[in-house]
GROMACS .gro file of C-alpha atoms in nm:
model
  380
    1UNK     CA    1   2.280   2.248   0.958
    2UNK     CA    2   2.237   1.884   0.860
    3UNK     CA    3   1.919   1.709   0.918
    4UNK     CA    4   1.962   1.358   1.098
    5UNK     CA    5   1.722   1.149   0.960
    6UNK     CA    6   1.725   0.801   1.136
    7UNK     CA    7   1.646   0.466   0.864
    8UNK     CA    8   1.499   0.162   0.949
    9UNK     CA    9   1.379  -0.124   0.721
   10UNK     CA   10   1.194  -0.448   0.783
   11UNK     CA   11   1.319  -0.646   0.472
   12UNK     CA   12   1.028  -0.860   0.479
   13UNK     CA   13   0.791  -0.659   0.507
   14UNK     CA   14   0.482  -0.715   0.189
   15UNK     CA   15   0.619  -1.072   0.135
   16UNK     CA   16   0.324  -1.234   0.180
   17UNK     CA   17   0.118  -1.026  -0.024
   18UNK     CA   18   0.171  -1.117  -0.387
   19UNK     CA   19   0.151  -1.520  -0.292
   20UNK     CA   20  -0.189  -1.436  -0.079
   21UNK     CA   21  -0.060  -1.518   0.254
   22UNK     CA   22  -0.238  -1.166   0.377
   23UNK     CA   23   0.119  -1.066   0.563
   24UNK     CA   24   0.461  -1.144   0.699
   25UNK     CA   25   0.445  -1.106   1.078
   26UNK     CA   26   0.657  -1.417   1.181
   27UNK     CA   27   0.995  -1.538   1.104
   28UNK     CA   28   0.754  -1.878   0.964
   29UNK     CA   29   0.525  -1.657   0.708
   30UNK     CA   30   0.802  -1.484   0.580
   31UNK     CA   31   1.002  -1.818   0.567
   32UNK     CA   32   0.686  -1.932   0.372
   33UNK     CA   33   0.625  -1.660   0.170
   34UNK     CA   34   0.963  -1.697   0.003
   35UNK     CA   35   0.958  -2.084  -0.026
   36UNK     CA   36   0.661  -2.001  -0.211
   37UNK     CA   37   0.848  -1.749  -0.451
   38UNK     CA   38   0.799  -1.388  -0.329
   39UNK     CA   39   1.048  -1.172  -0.348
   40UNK     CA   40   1.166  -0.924  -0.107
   41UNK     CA   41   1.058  -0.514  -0.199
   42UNK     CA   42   1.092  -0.358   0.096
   43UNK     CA   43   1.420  -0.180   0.016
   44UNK     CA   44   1.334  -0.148  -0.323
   45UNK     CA   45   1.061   0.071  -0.184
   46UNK     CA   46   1.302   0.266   0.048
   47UNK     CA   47   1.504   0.327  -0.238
   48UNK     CA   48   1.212   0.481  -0.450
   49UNK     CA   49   1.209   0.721  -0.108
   50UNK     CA   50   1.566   0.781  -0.054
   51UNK     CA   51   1.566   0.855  -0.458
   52UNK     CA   52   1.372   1.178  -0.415
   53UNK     CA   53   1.630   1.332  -0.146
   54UNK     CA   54   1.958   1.273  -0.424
   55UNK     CA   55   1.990   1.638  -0.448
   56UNK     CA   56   2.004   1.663  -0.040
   57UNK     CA   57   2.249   1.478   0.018
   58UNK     CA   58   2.476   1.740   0.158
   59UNK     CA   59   2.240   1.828   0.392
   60UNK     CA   60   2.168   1.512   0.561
   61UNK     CA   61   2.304   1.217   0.686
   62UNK     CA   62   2.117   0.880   0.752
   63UNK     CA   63   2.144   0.654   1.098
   64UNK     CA   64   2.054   0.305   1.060
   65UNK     CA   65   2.021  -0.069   1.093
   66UNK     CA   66   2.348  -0.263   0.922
   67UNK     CA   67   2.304  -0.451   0.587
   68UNK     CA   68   1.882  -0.496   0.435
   69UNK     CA   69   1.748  -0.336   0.738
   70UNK     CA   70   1.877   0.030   0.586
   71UNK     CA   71   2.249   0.035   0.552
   72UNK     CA   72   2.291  -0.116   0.225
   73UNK     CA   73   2.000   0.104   0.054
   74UNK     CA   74   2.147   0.439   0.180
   75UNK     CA   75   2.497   0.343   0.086
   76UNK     CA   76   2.399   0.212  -0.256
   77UNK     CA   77   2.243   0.567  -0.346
   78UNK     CA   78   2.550   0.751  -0.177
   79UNK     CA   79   2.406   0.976   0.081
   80UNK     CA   80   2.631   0.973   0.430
   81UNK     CA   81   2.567   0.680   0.637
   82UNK     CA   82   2.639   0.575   0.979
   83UNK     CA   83   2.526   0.204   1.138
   84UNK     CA   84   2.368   0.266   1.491
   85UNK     CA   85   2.258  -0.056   1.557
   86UNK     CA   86   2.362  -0.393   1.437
   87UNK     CA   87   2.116  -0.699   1.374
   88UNK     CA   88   2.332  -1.008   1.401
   89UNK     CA   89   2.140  -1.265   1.309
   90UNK     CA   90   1.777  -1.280   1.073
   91UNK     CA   91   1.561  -0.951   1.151
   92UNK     CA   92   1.266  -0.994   1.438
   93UNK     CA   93   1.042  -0.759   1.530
   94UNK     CA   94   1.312  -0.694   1.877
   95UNK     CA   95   1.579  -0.534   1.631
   96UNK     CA   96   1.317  -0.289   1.469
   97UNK     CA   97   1.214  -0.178   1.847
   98UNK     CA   98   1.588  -0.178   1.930
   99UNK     CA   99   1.678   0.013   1.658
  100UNK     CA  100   1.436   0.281   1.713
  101UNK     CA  101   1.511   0.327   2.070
  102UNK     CA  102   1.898   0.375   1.956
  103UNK     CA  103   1.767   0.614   1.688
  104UNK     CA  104   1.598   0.786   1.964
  105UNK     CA  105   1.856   0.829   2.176
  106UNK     CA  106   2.105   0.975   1.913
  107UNK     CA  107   1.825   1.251   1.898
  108UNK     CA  108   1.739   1.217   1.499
  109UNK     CA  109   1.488   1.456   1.376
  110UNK     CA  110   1.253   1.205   1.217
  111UNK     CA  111   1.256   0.872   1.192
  112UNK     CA  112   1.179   0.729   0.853
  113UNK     CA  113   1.099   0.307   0.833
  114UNK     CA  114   0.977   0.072   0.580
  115UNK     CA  115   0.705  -0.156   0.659
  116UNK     CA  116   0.386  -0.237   0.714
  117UNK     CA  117   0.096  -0.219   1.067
  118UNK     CA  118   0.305  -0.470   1.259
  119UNK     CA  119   0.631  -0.296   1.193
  120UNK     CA  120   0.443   0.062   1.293
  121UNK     CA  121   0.340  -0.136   1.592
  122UNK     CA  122   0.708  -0.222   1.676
  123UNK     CA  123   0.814   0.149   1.603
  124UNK     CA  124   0.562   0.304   1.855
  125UNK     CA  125   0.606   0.050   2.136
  126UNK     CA  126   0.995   0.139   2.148
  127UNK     CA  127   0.945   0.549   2.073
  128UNK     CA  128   0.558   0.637   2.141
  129UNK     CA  129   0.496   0.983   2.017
  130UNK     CA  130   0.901   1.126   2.161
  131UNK     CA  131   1.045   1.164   1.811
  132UNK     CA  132   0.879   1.233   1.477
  133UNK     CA  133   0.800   0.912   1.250
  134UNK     CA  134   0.681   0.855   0.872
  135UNK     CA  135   0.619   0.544   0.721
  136UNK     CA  136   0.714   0.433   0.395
  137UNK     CA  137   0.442   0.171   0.274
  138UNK     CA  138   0.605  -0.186   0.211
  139UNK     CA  139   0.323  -0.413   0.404
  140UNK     CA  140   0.040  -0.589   0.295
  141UNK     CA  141  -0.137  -0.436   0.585
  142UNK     CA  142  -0.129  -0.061   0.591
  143UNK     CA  143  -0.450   0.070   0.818
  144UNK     CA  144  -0.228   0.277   1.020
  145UNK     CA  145  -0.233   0.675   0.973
  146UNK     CA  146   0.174   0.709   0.998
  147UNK     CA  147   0.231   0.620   0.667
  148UNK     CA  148   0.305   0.799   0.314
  149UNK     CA  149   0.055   0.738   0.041
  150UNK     CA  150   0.337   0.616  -0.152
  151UNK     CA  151   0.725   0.541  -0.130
  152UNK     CA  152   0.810   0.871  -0.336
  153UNK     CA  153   0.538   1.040  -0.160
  154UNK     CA  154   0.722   0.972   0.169
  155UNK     CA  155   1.047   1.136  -0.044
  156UNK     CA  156   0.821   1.469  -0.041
  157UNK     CA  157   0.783   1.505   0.301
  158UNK     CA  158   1.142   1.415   0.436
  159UNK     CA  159   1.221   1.636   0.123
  160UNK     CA  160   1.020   1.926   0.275
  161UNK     CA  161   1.170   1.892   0.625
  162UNK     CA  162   1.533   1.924   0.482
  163UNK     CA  163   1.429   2.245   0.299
  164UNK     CA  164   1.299   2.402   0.624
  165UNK     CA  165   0.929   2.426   0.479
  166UNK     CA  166   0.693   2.462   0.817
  167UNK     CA  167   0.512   2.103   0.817
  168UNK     CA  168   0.299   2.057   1.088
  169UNK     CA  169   0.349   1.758   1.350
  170UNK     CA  170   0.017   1.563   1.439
  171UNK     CA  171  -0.097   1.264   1.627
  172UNK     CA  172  -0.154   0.985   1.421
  173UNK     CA  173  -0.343   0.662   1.525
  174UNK     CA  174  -0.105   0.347   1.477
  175UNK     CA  175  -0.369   0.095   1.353
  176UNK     CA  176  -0.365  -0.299   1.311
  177UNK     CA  177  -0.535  -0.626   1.271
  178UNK     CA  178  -0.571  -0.980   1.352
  179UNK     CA  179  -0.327  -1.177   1.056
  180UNK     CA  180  -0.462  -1.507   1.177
  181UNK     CA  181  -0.850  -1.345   1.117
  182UNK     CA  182  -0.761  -1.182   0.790
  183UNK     CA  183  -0.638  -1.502   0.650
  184UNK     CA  184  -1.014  -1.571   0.741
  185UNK     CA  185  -1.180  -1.319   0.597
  186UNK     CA  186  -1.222  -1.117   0.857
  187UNK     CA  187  -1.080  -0.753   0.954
  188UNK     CA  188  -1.043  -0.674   1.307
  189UNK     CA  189  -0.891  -0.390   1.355
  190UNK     CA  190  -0.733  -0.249   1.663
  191UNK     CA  191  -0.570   0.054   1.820
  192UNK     CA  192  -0.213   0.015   1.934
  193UNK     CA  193  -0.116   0.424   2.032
  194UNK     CA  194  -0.039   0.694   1.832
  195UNK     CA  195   0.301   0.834   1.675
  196UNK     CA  196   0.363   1.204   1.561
  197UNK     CA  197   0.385   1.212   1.224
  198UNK     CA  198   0.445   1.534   0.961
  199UNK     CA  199   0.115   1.598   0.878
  200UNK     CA  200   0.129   1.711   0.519
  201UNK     CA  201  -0.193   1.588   0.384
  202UNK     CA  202  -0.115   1.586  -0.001
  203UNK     CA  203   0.124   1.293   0.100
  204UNK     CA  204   0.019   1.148   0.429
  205UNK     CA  205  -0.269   0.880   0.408
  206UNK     CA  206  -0.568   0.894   0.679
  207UNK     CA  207  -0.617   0.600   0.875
  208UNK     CA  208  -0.851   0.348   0.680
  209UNK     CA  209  -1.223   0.347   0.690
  210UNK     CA  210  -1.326   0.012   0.801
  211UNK     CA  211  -1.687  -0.134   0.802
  212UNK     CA  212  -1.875  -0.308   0.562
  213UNK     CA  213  -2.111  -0.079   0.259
  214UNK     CA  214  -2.458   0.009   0.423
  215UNK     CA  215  -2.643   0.107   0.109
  216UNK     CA  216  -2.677  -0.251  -0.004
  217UNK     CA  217  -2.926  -0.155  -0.272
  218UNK     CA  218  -2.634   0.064  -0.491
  219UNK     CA  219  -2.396  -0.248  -0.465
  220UNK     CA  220  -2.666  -0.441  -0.591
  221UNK     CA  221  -2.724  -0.208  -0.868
  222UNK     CA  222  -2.337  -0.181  -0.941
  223UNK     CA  223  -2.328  -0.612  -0.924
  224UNK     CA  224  -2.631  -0.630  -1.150
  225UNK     CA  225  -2.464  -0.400  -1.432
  226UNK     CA  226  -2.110  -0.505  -1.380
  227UNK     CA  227  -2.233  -0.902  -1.425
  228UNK     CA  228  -2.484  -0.792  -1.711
  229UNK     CA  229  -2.162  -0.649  -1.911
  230UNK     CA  230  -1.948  -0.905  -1.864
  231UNK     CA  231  -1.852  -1.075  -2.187
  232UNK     CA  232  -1.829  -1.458  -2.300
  233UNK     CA  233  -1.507  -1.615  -2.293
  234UNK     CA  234  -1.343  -1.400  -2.158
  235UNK     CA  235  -1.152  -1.388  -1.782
  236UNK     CA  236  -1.246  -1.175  -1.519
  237UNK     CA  237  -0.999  -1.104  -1.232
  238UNK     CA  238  -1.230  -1.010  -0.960
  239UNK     CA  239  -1.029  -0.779  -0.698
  240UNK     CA  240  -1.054  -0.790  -0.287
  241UNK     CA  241  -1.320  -0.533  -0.144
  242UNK     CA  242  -1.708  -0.584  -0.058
  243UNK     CA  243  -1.781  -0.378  -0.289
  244UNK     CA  244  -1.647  -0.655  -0.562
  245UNK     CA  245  -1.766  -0.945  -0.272
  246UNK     CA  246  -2.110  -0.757  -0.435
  247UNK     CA  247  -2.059  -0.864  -0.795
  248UNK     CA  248  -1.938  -1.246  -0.677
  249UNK     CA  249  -2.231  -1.276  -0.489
  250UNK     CA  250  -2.498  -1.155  -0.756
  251UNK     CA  251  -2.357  -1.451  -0.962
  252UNK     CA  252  -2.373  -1.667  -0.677
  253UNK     CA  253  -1.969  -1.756  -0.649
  254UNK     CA  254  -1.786  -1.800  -0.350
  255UNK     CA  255  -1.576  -1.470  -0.296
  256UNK     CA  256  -1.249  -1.449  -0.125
  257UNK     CA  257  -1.322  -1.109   0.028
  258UNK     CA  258  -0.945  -1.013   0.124
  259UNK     CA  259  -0.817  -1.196  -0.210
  260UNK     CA  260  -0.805  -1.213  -0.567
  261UNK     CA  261  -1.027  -1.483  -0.765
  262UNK     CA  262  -1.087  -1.525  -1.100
  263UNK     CA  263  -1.417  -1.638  -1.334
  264UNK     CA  264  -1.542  -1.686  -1.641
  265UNK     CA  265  -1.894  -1.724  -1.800
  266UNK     CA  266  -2.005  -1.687  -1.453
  267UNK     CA  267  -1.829  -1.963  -1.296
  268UNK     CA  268  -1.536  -1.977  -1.044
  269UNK     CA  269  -1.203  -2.074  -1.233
  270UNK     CA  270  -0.989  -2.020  -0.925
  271UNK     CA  271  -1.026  -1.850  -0.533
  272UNK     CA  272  -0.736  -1.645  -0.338
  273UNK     CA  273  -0.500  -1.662  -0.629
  274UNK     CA  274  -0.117  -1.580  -0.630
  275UNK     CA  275   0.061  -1.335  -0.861
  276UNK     CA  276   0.207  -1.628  -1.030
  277UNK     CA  277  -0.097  -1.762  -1.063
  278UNK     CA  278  -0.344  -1.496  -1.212
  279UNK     CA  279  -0.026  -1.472  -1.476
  280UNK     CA  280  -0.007  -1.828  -1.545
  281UNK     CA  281  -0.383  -1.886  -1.544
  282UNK     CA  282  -0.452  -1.539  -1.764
  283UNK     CA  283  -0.199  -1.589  -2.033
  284UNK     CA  284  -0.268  -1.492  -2.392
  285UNK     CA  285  -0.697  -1.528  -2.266
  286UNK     CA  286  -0.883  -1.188  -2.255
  287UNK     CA  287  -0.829  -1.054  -1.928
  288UNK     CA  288  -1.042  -0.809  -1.749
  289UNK     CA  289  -1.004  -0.656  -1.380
  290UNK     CA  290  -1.253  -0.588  -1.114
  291UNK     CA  291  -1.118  -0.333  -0.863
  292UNK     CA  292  -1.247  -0.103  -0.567
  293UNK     CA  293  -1.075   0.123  -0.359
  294UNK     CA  294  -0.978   0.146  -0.003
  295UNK     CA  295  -1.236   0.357   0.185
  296UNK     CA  296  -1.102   0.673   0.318
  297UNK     CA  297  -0.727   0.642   0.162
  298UNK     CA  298  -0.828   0.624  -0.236
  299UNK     CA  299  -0.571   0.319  -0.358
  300UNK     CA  300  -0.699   0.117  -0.616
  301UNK     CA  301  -0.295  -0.064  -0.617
  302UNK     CA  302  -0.113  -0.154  -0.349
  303UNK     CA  303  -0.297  -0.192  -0.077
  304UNK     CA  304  -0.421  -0.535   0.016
  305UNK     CA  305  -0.425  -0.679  -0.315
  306UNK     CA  306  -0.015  -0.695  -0.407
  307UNK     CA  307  -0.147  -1.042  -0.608
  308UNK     CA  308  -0.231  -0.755  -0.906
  309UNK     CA  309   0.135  -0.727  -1.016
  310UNK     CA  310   0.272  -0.472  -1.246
  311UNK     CA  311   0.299  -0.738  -1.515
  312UNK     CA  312   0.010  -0.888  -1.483
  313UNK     CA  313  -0.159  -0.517  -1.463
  314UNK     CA  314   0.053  -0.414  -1.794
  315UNK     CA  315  -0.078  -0.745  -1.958
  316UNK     CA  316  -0.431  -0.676  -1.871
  317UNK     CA  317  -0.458  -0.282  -2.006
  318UNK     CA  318  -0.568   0.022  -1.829
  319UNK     CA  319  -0.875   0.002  -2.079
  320UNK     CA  320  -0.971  -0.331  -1.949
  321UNK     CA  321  -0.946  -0.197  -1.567
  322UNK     CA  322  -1.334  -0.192  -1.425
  323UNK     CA  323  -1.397   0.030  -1.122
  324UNK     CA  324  -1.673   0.018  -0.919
  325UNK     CA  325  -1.709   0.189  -0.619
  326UNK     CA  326  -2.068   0.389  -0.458
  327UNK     CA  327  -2.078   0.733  -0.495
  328UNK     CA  328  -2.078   0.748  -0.129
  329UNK     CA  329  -1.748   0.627  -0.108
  330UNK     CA  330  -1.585   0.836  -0.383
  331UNK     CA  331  -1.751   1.131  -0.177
  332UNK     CA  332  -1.605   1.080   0.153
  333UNK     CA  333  -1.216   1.125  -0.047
  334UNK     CA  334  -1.289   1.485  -0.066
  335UNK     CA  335  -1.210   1.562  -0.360
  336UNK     CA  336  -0.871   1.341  -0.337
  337UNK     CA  337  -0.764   1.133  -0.617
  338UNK     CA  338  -0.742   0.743  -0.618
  339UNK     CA  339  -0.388   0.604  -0.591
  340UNK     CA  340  -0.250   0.385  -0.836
  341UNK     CA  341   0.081   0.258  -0.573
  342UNK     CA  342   0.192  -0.060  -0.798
  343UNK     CA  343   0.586  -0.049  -0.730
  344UNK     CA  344   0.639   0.044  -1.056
  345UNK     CA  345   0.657   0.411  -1.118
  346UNK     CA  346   0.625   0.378  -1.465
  347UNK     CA  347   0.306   0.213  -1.467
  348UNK     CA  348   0.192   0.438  -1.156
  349UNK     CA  349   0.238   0.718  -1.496
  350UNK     CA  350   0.061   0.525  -1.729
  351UNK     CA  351  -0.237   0.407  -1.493
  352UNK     CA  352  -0.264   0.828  -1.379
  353UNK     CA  353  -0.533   1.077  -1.558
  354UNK     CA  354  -0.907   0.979  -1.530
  355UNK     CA  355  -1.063   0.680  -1.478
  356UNK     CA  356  -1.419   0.580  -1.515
  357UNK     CA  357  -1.598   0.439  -1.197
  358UNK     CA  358  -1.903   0.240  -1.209
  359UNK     CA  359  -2.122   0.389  -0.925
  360UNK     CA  360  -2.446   0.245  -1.027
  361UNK     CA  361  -2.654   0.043  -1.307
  362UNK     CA  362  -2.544   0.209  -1.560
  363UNK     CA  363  -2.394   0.510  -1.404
  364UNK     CA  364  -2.047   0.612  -1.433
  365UNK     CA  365  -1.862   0.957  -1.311
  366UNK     CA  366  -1.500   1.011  -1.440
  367UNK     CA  367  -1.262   1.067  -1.153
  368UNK     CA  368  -0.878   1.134  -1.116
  369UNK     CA  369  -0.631   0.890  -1.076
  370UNK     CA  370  -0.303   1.084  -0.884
  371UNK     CA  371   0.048   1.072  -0.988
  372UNK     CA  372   0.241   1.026  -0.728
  373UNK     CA  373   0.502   1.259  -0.821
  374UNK     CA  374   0.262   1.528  -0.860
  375UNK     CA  375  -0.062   1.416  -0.576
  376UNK     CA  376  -0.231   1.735  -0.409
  377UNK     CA  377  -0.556   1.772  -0.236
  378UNK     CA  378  -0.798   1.884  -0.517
  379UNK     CA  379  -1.138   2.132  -0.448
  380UNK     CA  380  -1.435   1.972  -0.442
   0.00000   0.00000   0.00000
């Protein structure tokens, strides 16, 4: 029997990201975005998906959009492809919602899209909860709980479907938020529905913890050491989170808290910084980073701070990567691993093992960074 698994991809999906825009919902963003020299991942993404399901290819076939929204992906790694709907012109939000009620009504057994919130929020206006959806992540918003934890990750479950494995089907909550706000500074987060999703937890993310750190007096303590260590001369890129807002506040710098800024000797060199910029403005000076995670999912890469590029991560050094995050929050992961999603799989290896966290003033724990090849739910 072959499994029909429907493709849709919204090429522009995570191209305002990596040139700090905070997202590409509008024709105009993403028309900015690449003026502004981002380049277009989405399908690269797919393709890191589609990759995993090679030796399954006589047992599916794909449905999708023509040309970037799916076709060309699916035909460029060889699996059986058929076009159900055609997007004439540049791709708006009305050809992913048209494509999904065509997928629908061909009766695929799970739909599989690229994308990020506002593309979830197209997919679940057109289908609601009728037909089974996963999300691979290409946005620079991902909040929502239909989504993979990464692209390959997304190849596991789709992977496990084809094989017959029993994966359960669950509501998921299809979460997003206020671009015009975010670009602000401020998350406001709201509930659009909910899609059915194969709830395989090793793979599948949980919908993001929102909320601001209550125990102010541990961030203070992690600010107090983190700005204590920090060295002379040398560049700190301070990563998006309130957690790091912490650190920029104990040494009284404004703090992009949804961006990336950079310091030195305690003063601001730069706010909300590009990818081409933190490269540019980092080269050949010693470079440290300042990262979080994102409460409740674990990623430390590739979730709202895309301006952290592979190359400027591979420049920087996994030993020169500075973790904070309260004990608190590591806790409520459940014994999960943090998520190193980068777009480069390579580096995703490299950056995997154990990491040391700064949960205090001068109080570390060692915790697991997952390969996403390999991710499971670990005992406590």
């Amino acid at each position: 029997m072959q499994f029909k698994l429907g493709l849709i991809v919204n090429p522009v999906a995570g191209l305002g990201g990596s040139v700090a825009l905070k997202g590409s919902d509008g024709i105009d963003t993403a028309a900015k975005a690449i003026e502004l020299g981002a380049q277009p991942k989405a399908n690269l993404r797919t393709k890191a998906a589609l990759e995993v399901l090679l030796p399954y290819k006589e047992q599916l076939s794909i449905f999708t959009v023509n040309d970037v929204m799916g076709e060309n992906t699916a035909k460029e790694l060889g699996f059986s492809t058929q076009v159900i709907y055609r997007s004439e012109h540049s791709t708006t939000s009305d050809d992913t919602e048209l494509a999904a009620k065509a997928l629908q009504q061909l009766g695929v057994d799970l739909i599989l899209f690229a994308g990020g919130d506002g593309t979830a929020r197209n997919i679940c206006h057109a289908v609601d909860d009728s037909v089974p959806v996963l999300g691979i992540p290409a946005g620079c918003k991902i909040h929502s709980g239909v989504y993979a934890i990464t692209p390959k990750a997304a190849g596991r479950v789709v992977e496990m479907l084809v094989k017959g494995e029993l994966v359960t089907l669950a509501d998921a909550d299809v979460m997003d938020i206020d671009e015009d706000a975010f670009r602000q500074g401020t998350v406001k987060a709201k509930r659009y529905g909910e899609m059915q999703v194969p709830s395989e937890v090793r793979y599948v993310q949980a919908v993001k913890n929102g909320g601001k750190e209550t125990d102010e007096l541990v961030l203070a303590d992690i600010a107090a050491y983190v700005v204590s260590e920090m060295e002379e001369d040398t560049q700190y890129i301070m990563g998006s989170g309130s957690t790091v807002e912490a650190i920029m506040e104990e040494m009284g710098l404004s703090n992009t808290l949804l961006g990336v800024d950079l310091v030195q000797d305690q003063s601001l060199l730069g706010n909300d910084l590009t990818a081409q910029q933190l490269i540019d403005l980092t080269k050949d000076v010693p470079t440290k980073l300042v990262i979080t995670l994102i409460g409740g999912q674990g990623h430390i890469f590739g979730r709202g701070n895309q301006q952290l590029s592979p190359a400027l991560i591979r420049a920087i050094g996994k030993d020169n990567i500075i973790v904070v995050a309260t004990k608190t929050k590591l806790q409520a992961l459940n014994g999960r691993p943090l998520i190193a999603d980068t777009g480069d799989s390579e580096l995703d290896d490299e950056l995997s093992g154990y990491m040391r966290v700064t949960t205090g003033f001068n109080d570390h724990v060692m915790y697991a960074v997952g390969h996403q090849d390999t991710l499971q739910v670990q005992e406590n």
